[in-house]
Amino acid sequence: MMMSGFFRFGVWQNFFRAWKSGYSGNLEGEGFTLGGVYVIGAGRQGVLLEHREKEFGDKVSLLSVLEAAEKINPQAS
């Protein structure tokens, strides 16, 4: 994303949302790596939730993570 991420309106919205809620962070590191969240079920369940950041600060819904985690069927070892 490099410099194009700097000019995206959504990135600035996410920055100000985080700043207003009190997030400060350390601003160390390369700063160009997008993240993601996976919820993976036991055994053959596979991926129950996949969220990849499309732009910096793109958050996953906490409700969707909790719903996916509730679908995990624990297997006896």
mmCIF file of C-alpha atoms in Angstrom:
data_model
loop_
_atom_site.group_PDB
_atom_site.id
_atom_site.type_symbol
_atom_site.label_atom_id
_atom_site.label_comp_id
_atom_site.label_asym_id
_atom_site.label_seq_id
_atom_site.Cartn_x
_atom_site.Cartn_y
_atom_site.Cartn_z
ATOM 1 C CA MET A 1 0.000 0.000 0.000
ATOM 2 C CA MET A 2 2.976 2.261 0.712
ATOM 3 C CA MET A 3 2.249 5.921 -0.144
ATOM 4 C CA SER A 4 -1.201 5.282 -1.622
ATOM 5 C CA GLY A 5 -2.360 4.335 1.884
ATOM 6 C CA PHE A 6 -1.338 7.751 3.139
ATOM 7 C CA PHE A 7 -3.748 9.474 0.748
ATOM 8 C CA ARG A 8 -6.798 7.258 1.347
ATOM 9 C CA PHE A 9 -9.708 8.929 3.135
ATOM 10 C CA GLY A 10 -10.587 5.752 5.046
ATOM 11 C CA VAL A 11 -7.095 5.561 6.529
ATOM 12 C CA TRP A 12 -7.425 9.093 7.925
ATOM 13 C CA GLN A 13 -10.905 8.273 9.291
ATOM 14 C CA ASN A 14 -9.473 5.242 11.080
ATOM 15 C CA PHE A 15 -6.563 7.289 12.430
ATOM 16 C CA PHE A 16 -8.831 9.969 13.919
ATOM 17 C CA ARG A 17 -11.224 7.352 15.319
ATOM 18 C CA ALA A 18 -8.330 5.649 17.121
ATOM 19 C CA TRP A 19 -6.859 8.973 18.276
ATOM 20 C CA LYS A 20 -10.207 10.167 19.715
ATOM 21 C CA SER A 21 -10.652 6.881 21.599
ATOM 22 C CA GLY A 22 -7.260 7.345 23.274
ATOM 23 C CA TYR A 23 -5.073 4.905 21.324
ATOM 24 C CA SER A 24 -1.522 6.174 21.108
ATOM 25 C CA GLY A 25 0.657 3.232 20.020
ATOM 26 C CA ASN A 26 4.431 3.433 19.720
ATOM 27 C CA LEU A 27 4.636 4.123 15.954
ATOM 28 C CA GLU A 28 7.691 1.859 15.717
ATOM 29 C CA GLY A 29 8.240 -0.652 12.935
ATOM 30 C CA GLU A 30 7.884 -0.423 9.204
ATOM 31 C CA GLY A 31 4.237 0.660 9.239
ATOM 32 C CA PHE A 32 3.361 -0.778 5.834
ATOM 33 C CA THR A 33 2.123 -4.233 6.822
ATOM 34 C CA LEU A 34 -1.609 -4.827 6.875
ATOM 35 C CA GLY A 35 -2.957 -7.328 9.386
ATOM 36 C CA GLY A 36 -5.823 -9.714 9.746
ATOM 37 C CA VAL A 37 -7.795 -11.957 12.073
ATOM 38 C CA TYR A 38 -8.501 -15.670 11.637
ATOM 39 C CA VAL A 39 -10.676 -17.897 13.783
ATOM 40 C CA ILE A 40 -9.770 -21.509 13.044
ATOM 41 C CA GLY A 41 -11.886 -24.388 14.266
ATOM 42 C CA ALA A 42 -10.651 -27.655 15.670
ATOM 43 C CA GLY A 43 -9.882 -30.635 13.440
ATOM 44 C CA ARG A 44 -11.560 -30.429 10.043
ATOM 45 C CA GLN A 45 -13.678 -27.370 10.816
ATOM 46 C CA GLY A 46 -11.191 -25.146 9.056
ATOM 47 C CA VAL A 47 -11.393 -21.372 8.923
ATOM 48 C CA LEU A 48 -14.526 -20.057 10.626
ATOM 49 C CA LEU A 49 -13.720 -16.357 10.177
ATOM 50 C CA GLU A 50 -11.250 -14.527 7.987
ATOM 51 C CA HIS A 51 -10.768 -10.759 8.114
ATOM 52 C CA ARG A 52 -7.963 -9.130 6.154
ATOM 53 C CA GLU A 53 -7.251 -5.435 6.483
ATOM 54 C CA LYS A 54 -7.976 -3.666 3.219
ATOM 55 C CA GLU A 55 -6.527 -0.383 4.489
ATOM 56 C CA PHE A 56 -4.675 0.707 7.623
ATOM 57 C CA GLY A 57 -6.909 0.665 10.701
ATOM 58 C CA ASP A 58 -9.633 -1.522 9.171
ATOM 59 C CA LYS A 59 -11.104 -3.298 12.214
ATOM 60 C CA VAL A 60 -12.834 -6.644 12.479
ATOM 61 C CA SER A 61 -16.233 -6.738 14.163
ATOM 62 C CA LEU A 62 -15.885 -8.066 17.699
ATOM 63 C CA LEU A 63 -19.347 -9.603 17.421
ATOM 64 C CA SER A 64 -18.347 -11.623 14.338
ATOM 65 C CA VAL A 65 -15.231 -12.906 16.136
ATOM 66 C CA LEU A 66 -17.288 -14.005 19.130
ATOM 67 C CA GLU A 67 -19.892 -15.676 16.906
ATOM 68 C CA ALA A 68 -17.169 -17.580 15.045
ATOM 69 C CA ALA A 69 -15.487 -18.614 18.307
ATOM 70 C CA GLU A 70 -18.789 -20.014 19.582
ATOM 71 C CA LYS A 71 -18.955 -22.294 16.517
ATOM 72 C CA ILE A 72 -15.723 -24.072 17.451
ATOM 73 C CA ASN A 73 -16.403 -27.711 18.365
ATOM 74 C CA PRO A 74 -13.701 -28.888 20.781
ATOM 75 C CA GLN A 75 -12.365 -32.336 20.034
ATOM 76 C CA ALA A 76 -11.356 -34.914 22.627
ATOM 77 C CA SER A 77 -7.603 -35.513 22.635
#
